[in-house]
PDB file of C-alpha atoms and ligand atoms in Angstrom:
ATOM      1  CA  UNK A 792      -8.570  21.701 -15.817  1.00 46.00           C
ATOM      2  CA  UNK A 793      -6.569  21.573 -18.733  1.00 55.00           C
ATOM      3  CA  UNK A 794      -3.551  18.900 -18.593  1.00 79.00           C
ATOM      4  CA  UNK A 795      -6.075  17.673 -15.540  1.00 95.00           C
ATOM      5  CA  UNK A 796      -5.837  17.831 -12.182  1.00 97.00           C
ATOM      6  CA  UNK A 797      -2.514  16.337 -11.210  1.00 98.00           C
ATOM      7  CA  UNK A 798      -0.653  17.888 -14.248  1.00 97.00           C
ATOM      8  CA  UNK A 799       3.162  18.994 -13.385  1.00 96.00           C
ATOM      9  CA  UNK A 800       2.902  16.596 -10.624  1.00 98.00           C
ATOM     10  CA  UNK A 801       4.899  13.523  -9.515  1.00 98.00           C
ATOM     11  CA  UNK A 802       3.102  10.912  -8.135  1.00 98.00           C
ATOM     12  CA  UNK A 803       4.524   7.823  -6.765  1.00 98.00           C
ATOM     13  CA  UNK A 804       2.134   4.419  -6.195  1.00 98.00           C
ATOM     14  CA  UNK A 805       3.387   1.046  -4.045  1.00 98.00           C
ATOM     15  CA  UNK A 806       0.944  -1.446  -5.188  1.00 98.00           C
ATOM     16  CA  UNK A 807       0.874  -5.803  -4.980  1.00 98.00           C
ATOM     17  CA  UNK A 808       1.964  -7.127  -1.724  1.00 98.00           C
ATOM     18  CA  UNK A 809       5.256  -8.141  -0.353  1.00 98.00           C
ATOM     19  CA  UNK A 810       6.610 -11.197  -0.309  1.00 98.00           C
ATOM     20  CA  UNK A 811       9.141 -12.884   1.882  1.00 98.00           C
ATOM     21  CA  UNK A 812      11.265 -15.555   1.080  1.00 98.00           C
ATOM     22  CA  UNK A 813      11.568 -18.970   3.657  1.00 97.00           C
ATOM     23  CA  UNK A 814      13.818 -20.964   1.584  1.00 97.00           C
ATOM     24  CA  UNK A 815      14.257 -20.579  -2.177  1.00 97.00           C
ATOM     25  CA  UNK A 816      11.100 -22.207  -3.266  1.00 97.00           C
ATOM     26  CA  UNK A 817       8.521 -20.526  -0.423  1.00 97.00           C
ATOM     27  CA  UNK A 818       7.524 -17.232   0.827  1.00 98.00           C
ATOM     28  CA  UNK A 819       5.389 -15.713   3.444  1.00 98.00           C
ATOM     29  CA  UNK A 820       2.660 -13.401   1.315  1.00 97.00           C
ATOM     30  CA  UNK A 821      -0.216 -12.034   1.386  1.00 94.00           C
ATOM     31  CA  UNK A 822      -3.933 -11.826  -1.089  1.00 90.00           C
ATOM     32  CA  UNK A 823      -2.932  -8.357  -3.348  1.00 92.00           C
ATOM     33  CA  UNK A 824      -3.460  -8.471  -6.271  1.00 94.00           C
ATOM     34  CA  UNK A 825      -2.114  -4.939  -6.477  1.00 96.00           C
ATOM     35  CA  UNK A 826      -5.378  -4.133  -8.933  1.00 95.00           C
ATOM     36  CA  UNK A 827      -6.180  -1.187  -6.197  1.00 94.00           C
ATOM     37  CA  UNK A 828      -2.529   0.342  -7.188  1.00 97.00           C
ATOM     38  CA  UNK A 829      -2.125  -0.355 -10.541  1.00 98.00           C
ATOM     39  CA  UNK A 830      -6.096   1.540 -10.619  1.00 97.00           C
ATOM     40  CA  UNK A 831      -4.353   4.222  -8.885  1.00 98.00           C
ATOM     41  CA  UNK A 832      -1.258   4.850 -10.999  1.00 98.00           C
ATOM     42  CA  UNK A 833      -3.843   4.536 -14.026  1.00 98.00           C
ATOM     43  CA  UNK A 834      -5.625   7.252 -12.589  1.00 98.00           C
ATOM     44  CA  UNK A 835      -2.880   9.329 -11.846  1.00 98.00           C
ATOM     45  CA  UNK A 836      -1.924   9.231 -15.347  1.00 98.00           C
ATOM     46  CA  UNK A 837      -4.703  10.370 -16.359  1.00 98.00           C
ATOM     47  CA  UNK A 838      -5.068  12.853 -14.747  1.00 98.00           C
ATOM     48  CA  UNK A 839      -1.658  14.456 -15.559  1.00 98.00           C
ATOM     49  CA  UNK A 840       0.387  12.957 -13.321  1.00 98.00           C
ATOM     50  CA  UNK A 841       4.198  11.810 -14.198  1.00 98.00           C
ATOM     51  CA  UNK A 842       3.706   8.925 -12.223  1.00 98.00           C
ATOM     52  CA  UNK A 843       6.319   5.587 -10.860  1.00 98.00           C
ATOM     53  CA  UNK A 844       4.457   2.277  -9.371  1.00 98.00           C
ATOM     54  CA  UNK A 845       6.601  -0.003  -7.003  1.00 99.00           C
ATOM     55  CA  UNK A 846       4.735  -2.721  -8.046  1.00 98.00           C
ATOM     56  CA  UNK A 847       5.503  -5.926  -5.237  1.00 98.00           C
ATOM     57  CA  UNK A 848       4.284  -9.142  -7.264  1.00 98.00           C
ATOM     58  CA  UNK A 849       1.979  -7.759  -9.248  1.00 98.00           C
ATOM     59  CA  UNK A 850       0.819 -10.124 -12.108  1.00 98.00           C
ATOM     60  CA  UNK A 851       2.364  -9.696 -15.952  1.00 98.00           C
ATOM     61  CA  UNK A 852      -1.522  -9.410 -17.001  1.00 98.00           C
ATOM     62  CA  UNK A 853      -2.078  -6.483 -14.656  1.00 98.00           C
ATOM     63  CA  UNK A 854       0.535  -4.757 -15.276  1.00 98.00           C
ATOM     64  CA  UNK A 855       0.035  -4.530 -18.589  1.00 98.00           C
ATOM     65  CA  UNK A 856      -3.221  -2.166 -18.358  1.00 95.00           C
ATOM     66  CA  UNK A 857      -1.210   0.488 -17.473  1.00 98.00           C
ATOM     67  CA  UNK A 858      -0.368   3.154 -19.873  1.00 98.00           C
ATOM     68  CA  UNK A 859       3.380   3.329 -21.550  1.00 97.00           C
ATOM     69  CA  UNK A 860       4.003   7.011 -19.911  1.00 97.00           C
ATOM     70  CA  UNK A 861       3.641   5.155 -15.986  1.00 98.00           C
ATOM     71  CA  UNK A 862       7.199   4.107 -15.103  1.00 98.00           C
ATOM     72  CA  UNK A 863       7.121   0.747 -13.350  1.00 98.00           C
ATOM     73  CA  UNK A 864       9.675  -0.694 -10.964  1.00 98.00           C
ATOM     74  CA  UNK A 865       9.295  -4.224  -9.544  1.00 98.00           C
ATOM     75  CA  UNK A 866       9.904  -5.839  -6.455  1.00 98.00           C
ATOM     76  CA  UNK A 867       9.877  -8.908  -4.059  1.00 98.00           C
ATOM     77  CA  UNK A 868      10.688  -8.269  -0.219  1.00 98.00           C
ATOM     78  CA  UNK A 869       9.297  -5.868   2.126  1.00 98.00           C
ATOM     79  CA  UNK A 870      13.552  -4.107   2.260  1.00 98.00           C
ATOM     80  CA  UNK A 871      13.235  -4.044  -1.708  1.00 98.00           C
ATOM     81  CA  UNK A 872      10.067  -1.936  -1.425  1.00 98.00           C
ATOM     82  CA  UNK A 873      11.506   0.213   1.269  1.00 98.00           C
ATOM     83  CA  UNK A 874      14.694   1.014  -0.991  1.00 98.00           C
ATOM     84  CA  UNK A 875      12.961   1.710  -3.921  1.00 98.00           C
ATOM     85  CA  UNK A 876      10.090   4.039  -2.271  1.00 98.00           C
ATOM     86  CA  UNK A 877      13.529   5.775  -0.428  1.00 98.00           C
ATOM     87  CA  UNK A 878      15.239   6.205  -3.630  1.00 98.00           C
ATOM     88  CA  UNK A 879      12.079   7.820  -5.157  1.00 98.00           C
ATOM     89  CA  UNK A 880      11.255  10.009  -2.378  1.00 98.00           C
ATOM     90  CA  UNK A 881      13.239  13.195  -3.270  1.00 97.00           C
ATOM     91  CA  UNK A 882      11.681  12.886  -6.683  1.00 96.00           C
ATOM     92  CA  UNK A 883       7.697  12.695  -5.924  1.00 98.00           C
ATOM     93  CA  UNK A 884       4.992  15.495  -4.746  1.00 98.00           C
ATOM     94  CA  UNK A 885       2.770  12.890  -3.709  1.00 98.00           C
ATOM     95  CA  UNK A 886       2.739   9.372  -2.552  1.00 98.00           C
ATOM     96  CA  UNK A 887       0.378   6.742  -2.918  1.00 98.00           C
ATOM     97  CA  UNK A 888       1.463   3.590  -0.456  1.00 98.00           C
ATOM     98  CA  UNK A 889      -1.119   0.997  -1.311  1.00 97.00           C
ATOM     99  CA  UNK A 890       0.909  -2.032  -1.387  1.00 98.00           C
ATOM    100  CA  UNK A 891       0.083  -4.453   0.883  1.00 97.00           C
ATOM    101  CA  UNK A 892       3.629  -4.929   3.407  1.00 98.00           C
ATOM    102  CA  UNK A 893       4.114  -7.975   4.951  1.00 98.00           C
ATOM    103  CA  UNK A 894       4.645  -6.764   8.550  1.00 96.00           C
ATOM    104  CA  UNK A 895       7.369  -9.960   9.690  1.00 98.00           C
ATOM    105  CA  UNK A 896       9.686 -11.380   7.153  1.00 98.00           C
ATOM    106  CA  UNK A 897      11.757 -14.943   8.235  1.00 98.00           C
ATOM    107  CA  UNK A 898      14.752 -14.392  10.958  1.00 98.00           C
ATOM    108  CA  UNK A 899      16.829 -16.235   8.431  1.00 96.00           C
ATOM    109  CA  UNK A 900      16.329 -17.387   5.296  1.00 96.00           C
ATOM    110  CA  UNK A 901      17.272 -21.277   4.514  1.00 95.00           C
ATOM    111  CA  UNK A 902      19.574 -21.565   1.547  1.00 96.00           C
ATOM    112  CA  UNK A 903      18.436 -24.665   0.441  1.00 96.00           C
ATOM    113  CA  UNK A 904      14.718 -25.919   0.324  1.00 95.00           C
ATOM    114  CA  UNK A 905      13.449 -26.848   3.730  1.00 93.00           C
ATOM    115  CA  UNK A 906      13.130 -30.760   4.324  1.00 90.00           C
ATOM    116  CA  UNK A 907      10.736 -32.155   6.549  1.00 86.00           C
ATOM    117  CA  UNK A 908      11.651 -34.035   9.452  1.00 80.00           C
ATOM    118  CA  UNK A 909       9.971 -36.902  11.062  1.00 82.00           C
ATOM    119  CA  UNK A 910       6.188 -35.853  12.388  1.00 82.00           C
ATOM    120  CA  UNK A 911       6.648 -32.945  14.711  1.00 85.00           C
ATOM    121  CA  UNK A 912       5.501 -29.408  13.492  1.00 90.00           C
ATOM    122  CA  UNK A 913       8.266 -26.749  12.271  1.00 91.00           C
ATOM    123  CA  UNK A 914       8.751 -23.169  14.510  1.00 92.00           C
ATOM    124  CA  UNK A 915       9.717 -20.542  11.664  1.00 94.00           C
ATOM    125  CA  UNK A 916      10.924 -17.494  13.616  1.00 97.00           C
ATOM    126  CA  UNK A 917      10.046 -13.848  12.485  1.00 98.00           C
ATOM    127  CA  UNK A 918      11.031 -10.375  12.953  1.00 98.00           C
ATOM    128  CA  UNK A 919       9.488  -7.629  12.368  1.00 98.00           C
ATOM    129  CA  UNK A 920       9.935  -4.869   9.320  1.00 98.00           C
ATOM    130  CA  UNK A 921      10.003  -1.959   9.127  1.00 97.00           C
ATOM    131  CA  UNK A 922       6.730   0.768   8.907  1.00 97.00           C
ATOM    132  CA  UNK A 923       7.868   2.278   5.855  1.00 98.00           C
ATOM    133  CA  UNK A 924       4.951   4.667   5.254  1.00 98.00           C
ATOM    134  CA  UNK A 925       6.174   5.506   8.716  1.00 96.00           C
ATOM    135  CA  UNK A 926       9.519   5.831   7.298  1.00 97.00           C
ATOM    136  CA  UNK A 927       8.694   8.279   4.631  1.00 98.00           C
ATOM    137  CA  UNK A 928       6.290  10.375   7.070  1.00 97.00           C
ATOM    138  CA  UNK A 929       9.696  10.659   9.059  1.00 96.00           C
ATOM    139  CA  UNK A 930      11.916  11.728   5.972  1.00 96.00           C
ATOM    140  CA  UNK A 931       9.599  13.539   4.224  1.00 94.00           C
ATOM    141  CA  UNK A 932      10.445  16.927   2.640  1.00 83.00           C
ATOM    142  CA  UNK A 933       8.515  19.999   2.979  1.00 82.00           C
ATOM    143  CA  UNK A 934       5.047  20.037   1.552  1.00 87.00           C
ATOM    144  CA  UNK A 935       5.118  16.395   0.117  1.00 96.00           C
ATOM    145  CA  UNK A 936       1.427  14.498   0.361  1.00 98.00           C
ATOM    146  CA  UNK A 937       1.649  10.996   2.196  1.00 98.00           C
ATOM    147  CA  UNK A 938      -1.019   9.221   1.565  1.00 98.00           C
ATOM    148  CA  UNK A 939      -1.719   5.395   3.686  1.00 98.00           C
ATOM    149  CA  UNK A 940      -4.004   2.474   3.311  1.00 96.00           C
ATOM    150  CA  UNK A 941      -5.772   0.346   6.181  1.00 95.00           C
ATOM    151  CA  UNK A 942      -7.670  -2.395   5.061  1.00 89.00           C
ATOM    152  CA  UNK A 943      -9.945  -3.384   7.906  1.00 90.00           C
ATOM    153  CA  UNK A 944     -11.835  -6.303   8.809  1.00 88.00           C
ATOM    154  CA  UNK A 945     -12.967  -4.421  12.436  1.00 89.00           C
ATOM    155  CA  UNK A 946     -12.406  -5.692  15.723  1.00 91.00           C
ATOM    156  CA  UNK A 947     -14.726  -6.677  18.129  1.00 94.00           C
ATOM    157  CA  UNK A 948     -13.218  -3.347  20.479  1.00 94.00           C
ATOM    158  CA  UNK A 949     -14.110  -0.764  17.180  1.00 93.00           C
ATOM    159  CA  UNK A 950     -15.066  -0.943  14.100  1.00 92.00           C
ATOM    160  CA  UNK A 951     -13.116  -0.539  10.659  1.00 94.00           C
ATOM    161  CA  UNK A 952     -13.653   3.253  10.365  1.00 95.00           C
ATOM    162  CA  UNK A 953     -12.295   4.012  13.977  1.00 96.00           C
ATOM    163  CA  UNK A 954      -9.571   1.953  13.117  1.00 96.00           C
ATOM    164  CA  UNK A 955      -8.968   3.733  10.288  1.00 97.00           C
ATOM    165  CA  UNK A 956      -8.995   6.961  11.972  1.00 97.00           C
ATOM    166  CA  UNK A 957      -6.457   5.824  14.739  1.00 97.00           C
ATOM    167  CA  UNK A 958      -4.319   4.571  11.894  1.00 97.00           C
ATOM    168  CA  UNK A 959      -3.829   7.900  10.342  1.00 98.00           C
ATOM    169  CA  UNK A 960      -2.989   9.467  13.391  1.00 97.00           C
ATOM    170  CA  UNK A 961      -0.528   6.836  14.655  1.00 96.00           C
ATOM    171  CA  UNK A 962       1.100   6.828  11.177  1.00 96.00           C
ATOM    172  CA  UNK A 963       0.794  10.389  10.661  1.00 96.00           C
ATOM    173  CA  UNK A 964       0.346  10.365   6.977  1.00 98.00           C
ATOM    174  CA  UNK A 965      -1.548  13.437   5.406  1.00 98.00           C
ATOM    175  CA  UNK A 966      -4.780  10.889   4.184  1.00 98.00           C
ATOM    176  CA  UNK A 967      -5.733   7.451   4.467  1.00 98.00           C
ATOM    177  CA  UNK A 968      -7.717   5.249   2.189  1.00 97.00           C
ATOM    178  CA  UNK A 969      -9.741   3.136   4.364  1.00 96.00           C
ATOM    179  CA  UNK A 970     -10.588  -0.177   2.418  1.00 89.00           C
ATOM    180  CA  UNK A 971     -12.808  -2.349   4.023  1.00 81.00           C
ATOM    181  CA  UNK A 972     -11.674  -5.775   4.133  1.00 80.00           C
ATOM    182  CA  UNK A 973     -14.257  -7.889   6.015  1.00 74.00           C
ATOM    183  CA  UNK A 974     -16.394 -10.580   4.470  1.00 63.00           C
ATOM    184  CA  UNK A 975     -14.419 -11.366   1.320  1.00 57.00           C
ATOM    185  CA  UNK A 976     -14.499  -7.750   0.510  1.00 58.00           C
ATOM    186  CA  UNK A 977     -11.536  -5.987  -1.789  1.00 56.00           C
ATOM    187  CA  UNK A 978      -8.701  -8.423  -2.064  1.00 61.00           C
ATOM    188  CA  UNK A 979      -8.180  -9.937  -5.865  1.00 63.00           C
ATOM    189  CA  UNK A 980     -11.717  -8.585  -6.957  1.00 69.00           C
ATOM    190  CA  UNK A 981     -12.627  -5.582  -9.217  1.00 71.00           C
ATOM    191  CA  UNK A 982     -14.660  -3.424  -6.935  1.00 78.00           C
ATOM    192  CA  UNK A 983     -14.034  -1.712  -3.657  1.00 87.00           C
ATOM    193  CA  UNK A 984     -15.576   0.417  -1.347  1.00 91.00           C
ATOM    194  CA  UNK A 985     -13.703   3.278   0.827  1.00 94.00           C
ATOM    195  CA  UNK A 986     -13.257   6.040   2.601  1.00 96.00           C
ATOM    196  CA  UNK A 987     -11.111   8.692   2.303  1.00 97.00           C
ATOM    197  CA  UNK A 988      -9.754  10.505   5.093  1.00 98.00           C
ATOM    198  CA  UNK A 989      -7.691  13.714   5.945  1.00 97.00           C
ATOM    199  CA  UNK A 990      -5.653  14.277   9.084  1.00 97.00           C
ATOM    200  CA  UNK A 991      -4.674  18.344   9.925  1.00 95.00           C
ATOM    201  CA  UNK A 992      -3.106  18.207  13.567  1.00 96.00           C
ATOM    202  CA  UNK A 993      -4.917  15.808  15.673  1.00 97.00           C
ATOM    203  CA  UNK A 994      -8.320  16.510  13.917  1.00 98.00           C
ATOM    204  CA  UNK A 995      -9.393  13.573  11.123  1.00 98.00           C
ATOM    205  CA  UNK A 996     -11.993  14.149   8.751  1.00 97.00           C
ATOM    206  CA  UNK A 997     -13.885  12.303   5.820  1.00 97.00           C
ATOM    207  CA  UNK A 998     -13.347  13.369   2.560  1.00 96.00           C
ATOM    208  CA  UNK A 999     -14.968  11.607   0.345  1.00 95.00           C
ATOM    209  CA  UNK A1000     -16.830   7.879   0.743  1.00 95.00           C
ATOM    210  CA  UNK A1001     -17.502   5.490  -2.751  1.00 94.00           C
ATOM    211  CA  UNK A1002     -18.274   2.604  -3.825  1.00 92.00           C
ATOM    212  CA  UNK A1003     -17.188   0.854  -7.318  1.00 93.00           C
ATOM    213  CA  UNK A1004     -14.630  -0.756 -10.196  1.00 93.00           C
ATOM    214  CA  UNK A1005     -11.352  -0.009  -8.652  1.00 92.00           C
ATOM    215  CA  UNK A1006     -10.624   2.368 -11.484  1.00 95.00           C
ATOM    216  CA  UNK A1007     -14.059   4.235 -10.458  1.00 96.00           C
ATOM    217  CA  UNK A1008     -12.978   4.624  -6.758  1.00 95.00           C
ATOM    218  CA  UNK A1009      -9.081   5.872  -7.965  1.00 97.00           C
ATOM    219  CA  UNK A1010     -10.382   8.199 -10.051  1.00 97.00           C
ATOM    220  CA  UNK A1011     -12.122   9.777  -6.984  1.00 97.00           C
ATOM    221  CA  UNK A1012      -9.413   9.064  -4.923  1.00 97.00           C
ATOM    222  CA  UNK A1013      -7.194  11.046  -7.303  1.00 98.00           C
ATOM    223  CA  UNK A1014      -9.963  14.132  -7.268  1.00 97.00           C
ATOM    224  CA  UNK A1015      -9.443  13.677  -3.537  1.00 97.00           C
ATOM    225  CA  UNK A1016      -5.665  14.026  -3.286  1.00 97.00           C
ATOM    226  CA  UNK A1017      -5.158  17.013  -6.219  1.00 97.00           C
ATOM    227  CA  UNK A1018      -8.078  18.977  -4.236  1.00 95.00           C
ATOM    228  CA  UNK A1019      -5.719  18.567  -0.955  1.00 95.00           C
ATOM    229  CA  UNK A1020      -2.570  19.249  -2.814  1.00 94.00           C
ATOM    230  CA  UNK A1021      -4.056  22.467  -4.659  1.00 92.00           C
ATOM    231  CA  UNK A1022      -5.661  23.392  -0.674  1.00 86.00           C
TER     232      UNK A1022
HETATM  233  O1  C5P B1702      -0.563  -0.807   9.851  1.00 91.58           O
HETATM  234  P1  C5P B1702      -1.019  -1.260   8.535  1.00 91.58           P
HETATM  235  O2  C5P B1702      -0.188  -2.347   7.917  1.00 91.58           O
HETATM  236  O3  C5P B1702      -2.479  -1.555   8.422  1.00 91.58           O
HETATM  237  O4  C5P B1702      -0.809   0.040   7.610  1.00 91.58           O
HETATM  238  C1  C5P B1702      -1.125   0.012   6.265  1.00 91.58           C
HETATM  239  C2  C5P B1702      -0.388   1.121   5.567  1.00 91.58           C
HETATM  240  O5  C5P B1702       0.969   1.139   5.974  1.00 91.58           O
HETATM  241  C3  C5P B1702      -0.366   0.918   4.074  1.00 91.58           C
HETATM  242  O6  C5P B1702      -0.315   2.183   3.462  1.00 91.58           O
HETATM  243  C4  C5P B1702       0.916   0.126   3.875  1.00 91.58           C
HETATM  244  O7  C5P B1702       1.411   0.311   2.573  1.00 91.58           O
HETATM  245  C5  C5P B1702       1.819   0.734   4.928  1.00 91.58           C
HETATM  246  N1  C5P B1702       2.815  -0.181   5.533  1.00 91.58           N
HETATM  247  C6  C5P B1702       4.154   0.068   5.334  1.00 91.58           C
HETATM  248  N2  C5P B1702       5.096  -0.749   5.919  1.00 91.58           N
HETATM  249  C7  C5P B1702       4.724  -1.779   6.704  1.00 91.58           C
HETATM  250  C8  C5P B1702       3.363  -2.028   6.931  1.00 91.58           C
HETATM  251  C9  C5P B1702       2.432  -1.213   6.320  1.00 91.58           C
HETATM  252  O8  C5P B1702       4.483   1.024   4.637  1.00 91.58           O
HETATM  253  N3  C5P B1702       5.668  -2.545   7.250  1.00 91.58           N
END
């Protein structure tokens, strides 16, 4: 289409992973890389999109393959993400949560670096944050396109694609990118393999399912989305 298939469109991407801080020179974290979201936003870009990526931790270097037109804002904690992703809200058609969100942060951060004392083991208490794809689901205006991640390793009760399935109807997000996350699979690496999923009601259906570079599987993720949006 000309312009492409998100043109006149605001798209807004979470990508990295959250951090959250212990004492000022630790943090509980996770493996993003946020190479899936920074794909994503490249992707979106492309294909017309005016497009702003939370980016949680993401590295200088991969950052910097983005194109000049994506508007970056970057963050630490799990409440920064949920501020910024609020604040953008109003302002996006579609969004793209595929930062990885530290579900607990610390019950209290230490304001000086933690010492260790004697030889017993150290209890770090946590609380949990809040779902903010949940959030947004909840705030949402109108015709606005949620879209989730679950990255899966499977449990021994179902496997990653039931999971996946449940996920979108507990979180009740318009379509979920299933990223399968067993074996060594996705996390800091260039490829990726996923399925794409719709919810309308309580039925869940497969849209698409690919396999590739992270910017292959975005730009099919992106065809996915813009053929929902469009109907
Ligand atoms: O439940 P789970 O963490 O697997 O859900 C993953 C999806 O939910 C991702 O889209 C992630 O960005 C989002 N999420 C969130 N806030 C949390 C936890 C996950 O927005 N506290």
């Amino acid at each position: 289409a000309p312009g492409g298939a998100l043109a006149g469109n605001r798209i807004l991407v979470t990508a990295g992973g959250t951090r959250e801080p212990l004492d000022p020179v630790r943090y509980l974290g996770n493996r993003s890389s946020g190479k899936q979201g920074t794909a994503l936003a490249r992707a979106a870009a492309a294909a017309g999109g005016s497009v702003h990526l939370v980016a949680a931790n993401v590295g200088a270097e991969v950052l910097a393959g983005l194109p000049p037109t994506v508007t970056v804002t970057e963050v630490e904690t799990t409440a920064e993400l949920a501020e910024a992703c609020a604040a953008a809200q109003p302002e996006s058609d579609v969004i793209i949560m595929s930062a990885a969100v530290s579900d607990y942060r610390a019950a209290e951060t230490a304001a000086h670096k933690m010492k260790k004392s004697g030889d017993e083991g150290l209890r770090i208490e946590l609380v949990q944050n809040p779902d903010i794809l949940a959030g947004l689901v909840r705030t949402r205006a109108g015709d606005q396109l949620i879209v989730g991640f679950a990255a899966e390793t499977g449990s021994p009760e179902a496997g990653p694609e039931q999971l996946a399935r449940e996920k979108l109807l507990r979180k009740g997000c318009d379509l979920l990118v299933l990223n399968d996350v067993s074996a060594g699979k996705a996390f800091g690496t260039d490829t990726n393999a996923i399925v794409l999923y719709a919810r309308d009601g309580d039925a869940v259906s497969e849209v698409l399912r690919t396999e590739g570079t992270k910017d292959e599987v975005s730009e099919k993720v992106v065809a996915g989305v813009a053929s929902v949006l469009h109907g």
